[in-house]
Amino acid sequence: MCSFVVEMKNKKILLVGGAVLASEVLWYIYKRVHNVWSNYINTRKVLEVQIPKSKHDISEVMFFTNESILCRTHFTTEMTCPKNNCPVRYLRHIESYMNNAKQSLDVCMYMFTCHSLSNAIVNAHKRGVLVRIIMDRQMGSNDAAQTALFYNNGIAIRLICQDGLMHHKFMIVDNDLVITGSTNWTMSAFFGNFDHIVVTNQHSLVKPFVVEFDRLWKTFSKSQEN
Ligand SMILES: *[C@@H]1O[C@H](CO)[C@@H](O)[C@H](O)[C@H]1NC(C)=O
Ligand SMILES: *[C@@H]1O[C@H](CO)[C@@H](O)[C@H](O)[C@H]1NC(C)=O
């Protein structure tokens, strides 16, 4: 009886010892696998960050100042000057975004009288780019406004007459890039006002503009078109 109990005890010790050993081994294996796995994950993270995106990020800021007026003289010559914030270069730059548009240009602009930009829009339309323009009715009816040019070229344009002003100043290129800021698209804004323009293709910023433009376009559907 007694020896049997001792034998049982020994077996128990063996069993416990075996279980402890087994759990040690399991723990060891777990640690190894875990280390290898987290190394793999970390390397992946690093790789993911380092891999350059196929599309490069665009984020630009332009400042127009009272000094901009000095560049008005070389605006007609199509030349830019070496000044860091030459408004002519800024304008050419904005035009080049329009000229490179492949699918769509959505413009929401309070005051739009600048010929070089309206010509770029008409040219895009002629290339087959889908152009939609929203303007404030009162500003759009102004003699200097480019409204007639857009109508004559068959561009879809909606003039909004509301209690509040249609005071936006932004353009979306290919649903992928936004050009926005304080600046009316007028010569006086580009050449003499203190104004700014921001250009970005950051998705989290572009997306809300796309959604809002579509919403406005639908809200002011045919009824406001003429
Ligand atoms: C712009 O404003 C500054 C500050 O008042 C002044 O010194 C400068 O002469 C102005 N430039 C022009 C072109 O008017
Ligand atoms: C835009 O143009 C209109 C009409 O010329 C003007 O009243 C307004 O002050 C300009 N600037 C802004 C920031 O709206």
mmCIF file of C-alpha atoms and ligand atoms in Angstrom:
data_model
loop_
_atom_site.group_PDB
_atom_site.id
_atom_site.type_symbol
_atom_site.label_atom_id
_atom_site.label_comp_id
_atom_site.label_asym_id
_atom_site.label_seq_id
_atom_site.Cartn_x
_atom_site.Cartn_y
_atom_site.Cartn_z
ATOM 1 C CA MET A 1 0.000 0.000 0.000
ATOM 2 C CA CYS A 2 2.703 2.381 1.151
ATOM 3 C CA SER A 3 5.054 1.652 -1.753
ATOM 4 C CA PHE A 4 2.132 2.151 -4.113
ATOM 5 C CA VAL A 5 1.544 5.624 -2.692
ATOM 6 C CA VAL A 6 5.221 6.474 -3.070
ATOM 7 C CA GLU A 7 5.121 5.232 -6.642
ATOM 8 C CA MET A 8 2.075 7.418 -7.329
ATOM 9 C CA LYS A 9 3.864 10.377 -5.786
ATOM 10 C CA ASN A 10 6.898 9.827 -7.986
ATOM 11 C CA LYS A 11 4.685 9.565 -11.025
ATOM 12 C CA LYS A 12 3.016 12.809 -10.026
ATOM 13 C CA ILE A 13 6.374 14.531 -9.666
ATOM 14 C CA LEU A 14 7.409 13.183 -13.017
ATOM 15 C CA LEU A 15 4.138 14.309 -14.479
ATOM 16 C CA VAL A 16 4.412 17.799 -13.001
ATOM 17 C CA GLY A 17 8.051 17.982 -14.033
ATOM 18 C CA GLY A 18 7.124 16.898 -17.531
ATOM 19 C CA ALA A 19 4.343 19.452 -17.732
ATOM 20 C CA VAL A 20 6.655 22.231 -16.586
ATOM 21 C CA LEU A 21 9.243 21.201 -19.143
ATOM 22 C CA ALA A 22 6.629 21.002 -21.856
ATOM 23 C CA SER A 23 5.306 24.460 -21.035
ATOM 24 C CA GLU A 24 8.878 25.802 -21.054
ATOM 25 C CA VAL A 25 9.390 24.314 -24.490
ATOM 26 C CA LEU A 26 6.086 25.682 -25.690
ATOM 27 C CA TRP A 27 6.940 29.118 -24.268
ATOM 28 C CA TYR A 28 10.323 28.994 -25.987
ATOM 29 C CA ILE A 29 8.745 28.063 -29.294
ATOM 30 C CA TYR A 30 6.128 30.772 -28.844
ATOM 31 C CA LYS A 31 8.817 33.384 -28.174
ATOM 32 C CA ARG A 32 10.791 32.353 -31.231
ATOM 33 C CA VAL A 33 7.762 32.404 -33.501
ATOM 34 C CA HIS A 34 6.601 35.673 -31.964
ATOM 35 C CA ASN A 35 9.992 37.316 -32.480
ATOM 36 C CA VAL A 36 10.249 36.156 -36.052
ATOM 37 C CA TRP A 37 6.677 37.278 -36.704
ATOM 38 C CA SER A 38 7.068 40.731 -35.146
ATOM 39 C CA ASN A 39 10.367 41.221 -36.971
ATOM 40 C CA TYR A 40 8.531 40.361 -40.163
ATOM 41 C CA ILE A 41 5.698 42.774 -39.357
ATOM 42 C CA ASN A 42 8.116 45.555 -38.427
ATOM 43 C CA THR A 43 10.151 45.095 -41.573
ATOM 44 C CA ARG A 44 6.957 45.202 -43.545
ATOM 45 C CA LYS A 45 5.917 48.416 -41.838
ATOM 46 C CA VAL A 46 9.258 50.006 -42.626
ATOM 47 C CA LEU A 47 9.057 48.776 -46.192
ATOM 48 C CA GLU A 48 5.535 50.102 -46.560
ATOM 49 C CA VAL A 49 6.606 53.534 -45.377
ATOM 50 C CA GLN A 50 9.715 53.597 -47.510
ATOM 51 C CA ILE A 51 8.125 52.478 -50.750
ATOM 52 C CA PRO A 52 7.522 55.698 -52.653
ATOM 53 C CA LYS A 53 3.986 56.092 -53.884
ATOM 54 C CA SER A 54 3.619 56.076 -57.631
ATOM 55 C CA LYS A 55 1.901 59.458 -57.407
ATOM 56 C CA HIS A 56 3.864 62.210 -55.735
ATOM 57 C CA ASP A 57 2.266 64.410 -53.138
ATOM 58 C CA ILE A 58 1.430 67.941 -54.191
ATOM 59 C CA SER A 59 1.085 70.617 -51.555
ATOM 60 C CA GLU A 60 1.792 74.167 -52.579
ATOM 61 C CA VAL A 61 1.043 77.568 -51.130
ATOM 62 C CA MET A 62 1.073 80.772 -53.171
ATOM 63 C CA PHE A 63 1.018 84.229 -51.679
ATOM 64 C CA PHE A 64 -0.051 87.295 -53.579
ATOM 65 C CA THR A 65 0.922 90.633 -52.063
ATOM 66 C CA ASN A 66 0.782 94.320 -52.852
ATOM 67 C CA GLU A 67 4.159 93.749 -54.544
ATOM 68 C CA SER A 68 2.481 91.462 -57.111
ATOM 69 C CA ILE A 69 1.362 94.546 -59.022
ATOM 70 C CA LEU A 70 4.963 95.091 -60.130
ATOM 71 C CA CYS A 71 4.726 91.908 -62.221
ATOM 72 C CA ARG A 72 1.665 93.063 -64.118
ATOM 73 C CA THR A 73 3.992 94.668 -66.674
ATOM 74 C CA HIS A 74 5.390 91.343 -67.802
ATOM 75 C CA PHE A 75 2.070 89.488 -67.654
ATOM 76 C CA THR A 76 1.270 90.251 -71.284
ATOM 77 C CA THR A 77 4.717 89.163 -72.446
ATOM 78 C CA GLU A 78 4.008 85.632 -71.159
ATOM 79 C CA MET A 79 7.299 85.881 -69.267
ATOM 80 C CA THR A 80 7.813 85.081 -65.610
ATOM 81 C CA CYS A 81 10.395 86.823 -63.463
ATOM 82 C CA PRO A 82 12.891 85.378 -60.991
ATOM 83 C CA LYS A 83 10.893 86.630 -58.006
ATOM 84 C CA ASN A 84 9.975 83.808 -55.680
ATOM 85 C CA ASN A 85 6.318 84.755 -55.629
ATOM 86 C CA CYS A 86 5.950 86.101 -59.156
ATOM 87 C CA PRO A 87 2.152 86.110 -59.687
ATOM 88 C CA VAL A 88 2.622 85.476 -63.401
ATOM 89 C CA ARG A 89 4.446 82.249 -62.618
ATOM 90 C CA TYR A 90 1.675 81.326 -60.183
ATOM 91 C CA LEU A 91 -0.926 81.958 -62.862
ATOM 92 C CA ARG A 92 0.994 79.909 -65.424
ATOM 93 C CA HIS A 93 1.267 77.177 -62.846
ATOM 94 C CA ILE A 94 -2.492 77.109 -62.255
ATOM 95 C CA GLU A 95 -3.039 77.132 -66.015
ATOM 96 C CA SER A 96 -0.716 74.160 -66.373
ATOM 97 C CA TYR A 97 -2.871 72.179 -63.952
ATOM 98 C CA MET A 98 -5.855 73.003 -66.168
ATOM 99 C CA ASN A 99 -3.928 72.150 -69.309
ATOM 100 C CA ASN A 100 -3.015 68.768 -67.849
ATOM 101 C CA ALA A 101 -6.581 67.926 -66.833
ATOM 102 C CA LYS A 102 -7.620 64.626 -68.362
ATOM 103 C CA GLN A 103 -11.200 64.066 -67.226
ATOM 104 C CA SER A 104 -12.802 66.907 -65.360
ATOM 105 C CA LEU A 105 -12.596 70.470 -64.122
ATOM 106 C CA ASP A 106 -15.069 71.557 -61.465
ATOM 107 C CA VAL A 107 -14.904 75.265 -60.763
ATOM 108 C CA CYS A 108 -16.737 77.083 -58.005
ATOM 109 C CA MET A 109 -15.755 80.738 -58.138
ATOM 110 C CA TYR A 110 -17.299 83.886 -56.757
ATOM 111 C CA MET A 111 -15.714 86.332 -59.188
ATOM 112 C CA PHE A 112 -14.123 85.115 -62.408
ATOM 113 C CA THR A 113 -12.803 87.659 -64.871
ATOM 114 C CA CYS A 114 -9.258 86.458 -65.532
ATOM 115 C CA HIS A 115 -8.911 85.763 -69.268
ATOM 116 C CA SER A 116 -5.916 83.498 -69.157
ATOM 117 C CA LEU A 117 -7.670 81.114 -66.752
ATOM 118 C CA SER A 118 -10.978 81.187 -68.599
ATOM 119 C CA ASN A 119 -9.151 80.435 -71.854
ATOM 120 C CA ALA A 120 -7.470 77.458 -70.221
ATOM 121 C CA ILE A 121 -10.902 76.230 -69.144
ATOM 122 C CA VAL A 122 -12.337 76.619 -72.648
ATOM 123 C CA ASN A 123 -9.345 74.784 -74.108
ATOM 124 C CA ALA A 124 -9.816 71.938 -71.640
ATOM 125 C CA HIS A 125 -13.492 71.740 -72.630
ATOM 126 C CA LYS A 126 -12.476 71.593 -76.303
ATOM 127 C CA ARG A 127 -10.087 68.737 -75.493
ATOM 128 C CA GLY A 128 -13.056 66.777 -74.147
ATOM 129 C CA VAL A 129 -12.541 67.463 -70.460
ATOM 130 C CA LEU A 130 -15.851 67.556 -68.583
ATOM 131 C CA VAL A 131 -16.158 71.125 -67.262
ATOM 132 C CA ARG A 132 -18.709 72.290 -64.689
ATOM 133 C CA ILE A 133 -18.779 75.826 -63.360
ATOM 134 C CA ILE A 134 -20.699 77.282 -60.435
ATOM 135 C CA MET A 135 -20.701 81.042 -59.950
ATOM 136 C CA ASP A 136 -22.560 83.632 -57.957
ATOM 137 C CA ARG A 137 -25.307 85.001 -60.186
ATOM 138 C CA GLN A 138 -24.635 88.615 -59.402
ATOM 139 C CA MET A 139 -20.894 88.304 -59.996
ATOM 140 C CA GLY A 140 -21.473 86.096 -63.031
ATOM 141 C CA SER A 141 -23.693 88.748 -64.576
ATOM 142 C CA ASN A 142 -20.944 91.327 -64.291
ATOM 143 C CA ASP A 143 -19.761 92.554 -67.711
ATOM 144 C CA ALA A 144 -16.187 91.527 -67.007
ATOM 145 C CA ALA A 145 -17.203 88.015 -65.957
ATOM 146 C CA GLN A 146 -16.322 85.236 -68.361
ATOM 147 C CA THR A 147 -19.856 83.844 -68.238
ATOM 148 C CA ALA A 148 -20.628 84.620 -71.884
ATOM 149 C CA LEU A 149 -17.436 82.948 -73.048
ATOM 150 C CA PHE A 150 -18.395 79.792 -71.168
ATOM 151 C CA TYR A 151 -21.969 79.824 -72.505
ATOM 152 C CA ASN A 152 -20.823 80.424 -76.047
ATOM 153 C CA ASN A 153 -18.542 77.421 -75.831
ATOM 154 C CA GLY A 154 -21.299 75.204 -74.483
ATOM 155 C CA ILE A 155 -19.783 74.793 -71.047
ATOM 156 C CA ALA A 156 -22.150 73.748 -68.257
ATOM 157 C CA ILE A 157 -22.448 76.685 -65.902
ATOM 158 C CA ARG A 158 -24.807 77.374 -63.030
ATOM 159 C CA LEU A 159 -25.296 80.877 -61.674
ATOM 160 C CA ILE A 160 -26.489 80.732 -58.118
ATOM 161 C CA CYS A 161 -28.835 83.306 -56.681
ATOM 162 C CA GLN A 162 -29.267 82.780 -52.966
ATOM 163 C CA ASP A 163 -29.516 84.911 -49.856
ATOM 164 C CA GLY A 164 -25.951 83.969 -49.051
ATOM 165 C CA LEU A 165 -23.185 84.609 -51.573
ATOM 166 C CA MET A 166 -21.728 81.739 -53.577
ATOM 167 C CA HIS A 167 -18.425 82.886 -52.185
ATOM 168 C CA HIS A 168 -16.281 79.793 -52.781
ATOM 169 C CA LYS A 169 -13.020 80.027 -54.664
ATOM 170 C CA PHE A 170 -11.923 76.562 -55.627
ATOM 171 C CA MET A 171 -11.318 74.272 -58.553
ATOM 172 C CA ILE A 172 -11.060 70.473 -58.597
ATOM 173 C CA VAL A 173 -8.925 68.854 -61.302
ATOM 174 C CA ASP A 174 -9.725 65.233 -62.234
ATOM 175 C CA ASN A 175 -11.327 64.705 -58.794
ATOM 176 C CA ASP A 176 -7.752 64.430 -57.630
ATOM 177 C CA LEU A 177 -6.388 67.890 -56.915
ATOM 178 C CA VAL A 178 -7.828 71.011 -55.359
ATOM 179 C CA ILE A 179 -6.762 74.602 -55.973
ATOM 180 C CA THR A 180 -8.367 76.880 -53.413
ATOM 181 C CA GLY A 181 -7.812 80.024 -51.410
ATOM 182 C CA SER A 182 -8.927 83.556 -50.787
ATOM 183 C CA THR A 183 -8.316 84.652 -54.335
ATOM 184 C CA ASN A 184 -11.077 85.615 -56.760
ATOM 185 C CA TRP A 185 -9.917 84.753 -60.235
ATOM 186 C CA THR A 186 -9.543 88.373 -61.189
ATOM 187 C CA MET A 187 -6.542 90.354 -62.315
ATOM 188 C CA SER A 188 -6.885 92.702 -59.343
ATOM 189 C CA ALA A 189 -6.710 89.760 -56.940
ATOM 190 C CA PHE A 190 -3.663 88.251 -58.627
ATOM 191 C CA PHE A 191 -1.926 91.592 -59.110
ATOM 192 C CA GLY A 192 -2.261 93.720 -56.028
ATOM 193 C CA ASN A 193 -4.331 92.039 -53.324
ATOM 194 C CA PHE A 194 -2.968 90.192 -50.365
ATOM 195 C CA ASP A 195 -4.347 86.768 -51.209
ATOM 196 C CA HIS A 196 -3.366 83.140 -51.035
ATOM 197 C CA ILE A 197 -3.905 79.918 -52.935
ATOM 198 C CA VAL A 198 -3.345 76.371 -51.727
ATOM 199 C CA VAL A 199 -2.860 73.424 -54.074
ATOM 200 C CA THR A 200 -3.145 69.891 -52.739
ATOM 201 C CA ASN A 201 -3.773 66.373 -53.930
ATOM 202 C CA GLN A 202 -4.042 65.004 -50.398
ATOM 203 C CA HIS A 203 -6.995 62.679 -50.619
ATOM 204 C CA SER A 204 -8.459 63.566 -47.211
ATOM 205 C CA LEU A 205 -8.677 67.199 -48.329
ATOM 206 C CA VAL A 206 -9.722 66.658 -51.942
ATOM 207 C CA LYS A 207 -12.532 64.221 -51.170
ATOM 208 C CA PRO A 208 -14.724 66.679 -49.189
ATOM 209 C CA PHE A 209 -14.422 69.236 -52.001
ATOM 210 C CA VAL A 210 -15.501 66.628 -54.546
ATOM 211 C CA VAL A 211 -18.469 65.659 -52.382
ATOM 212 C CA GLU A 212 -19.446 69.288 -51.741
ATOM 213 C CA PHE A 213 -19.175 70.290 -55.392
ATOM 214 C CA ASP A 214 -21.378 67.376 -56.430
ATOM 215 C CA ARG A 215 -23.846 68.284 -53.712
ATOM 216 C CA LEU A 216 -23.986 71.937 -54.867
ATOM 217 C CA TRP A 217 -24.249 70.904 -58.513
ATOM 218 C CA LYS A 218 -27.226 68.653 -57.704
ATOM 219 C CA THR A 219 -28.841 71.165 -55.357
ATOM 220 C CA PHE A 220 -28.771 73.887 -57.989
ATOM 221 C CA SER A 221 -29.737 71.632 -60.853
ATOM 222 C CA LYS A 222 -31.319 72.673 -64.146
ATOM 223 C CA SER A 223 -33.663 75.189 -62.531
ATOM 224 C CA GLN A 224 -30.786 77.596 -61.984
ATOM 225 C CA GLU A 225 -29.088 76.977 -65.287
ATOM 226 C CA ASN A 226 -29.435 79.450 -68.105
HETATM 227 C C1 LIG B 1 3.747 97.152 -50.272
HETATM 228 O O1 LIG B 1 3.513 97.481 -48.932
HETATM 229 C C2 LIG B 1 4.680 97.779 -48.195
HETATM 230 C C3 LIG B 1 4.264 98.045 -46.761
HETATM 231 O O2 LIG B 1 3.334 99.108 -46.697
HETATM 232 C C4 LIG B 1 5.403 98.983 -48.811
HETATM 233 O O3 LIG B 1 6.608 99.232 -48.128
HETATM 234 C C5 LIG B 1 5.711 98.686 -50.278
HETATM 235 O O4 LIG B 1 6.254 99.810 -50.894
HETATM 236 C C6 LIG B 1 4.433 98.287 -50.991
HETATM 237 N N1 LIG B 1 4.766 97.916 -52.350
HETATM 238 C C7 LIG B 1 4.149 98.413 -53.413
HETATM 239 C C8 LIG B 1 4.618 97.939 -54.724
HETATM 240 O O5 LIG B 1 3.225 99.203 -53.339
HETATM 241 C C1 LIG B 2 -13.889 89.111 -54.854
HETATM 242 O O1 LIG B 2 -14.464 89.913 -55.825
HETATM 243 C C2 LIG B 2 -15.564 90.699 -55.393
HETATM 244 C C3 LIG B 2 -16.057 91.474 -56.573
HETATM 245 O O2 LIG B 2 -15.036 92.227 -57.163
HETATM 246 C C4 LIG B 2 -15.163 91.594 -54.232
HETATM 247 O O3 LIG B 2 -16.274 92.262 -53.739
HETATM 248 C C5 LIG B 2 -14.536 90.745 -53.138
HETATM 249 O O4 LIG B 2 -14.089 91.577 -52.086
HETATM 250 C C6 LIG B 2 -13.372 89.963 -53.702
HETATM 251 N N1 LIG B 2 -12.654 89.247 -52.718
HETATM 252 C C7 LIG B 2 -13.094 88.230 -52.006
HETATM 253 C C8 LIG B 2 -12.131 87.647 -51.026
HETATM 254 O O5 LIG B 2 -14.195 87.767 -52.129
#
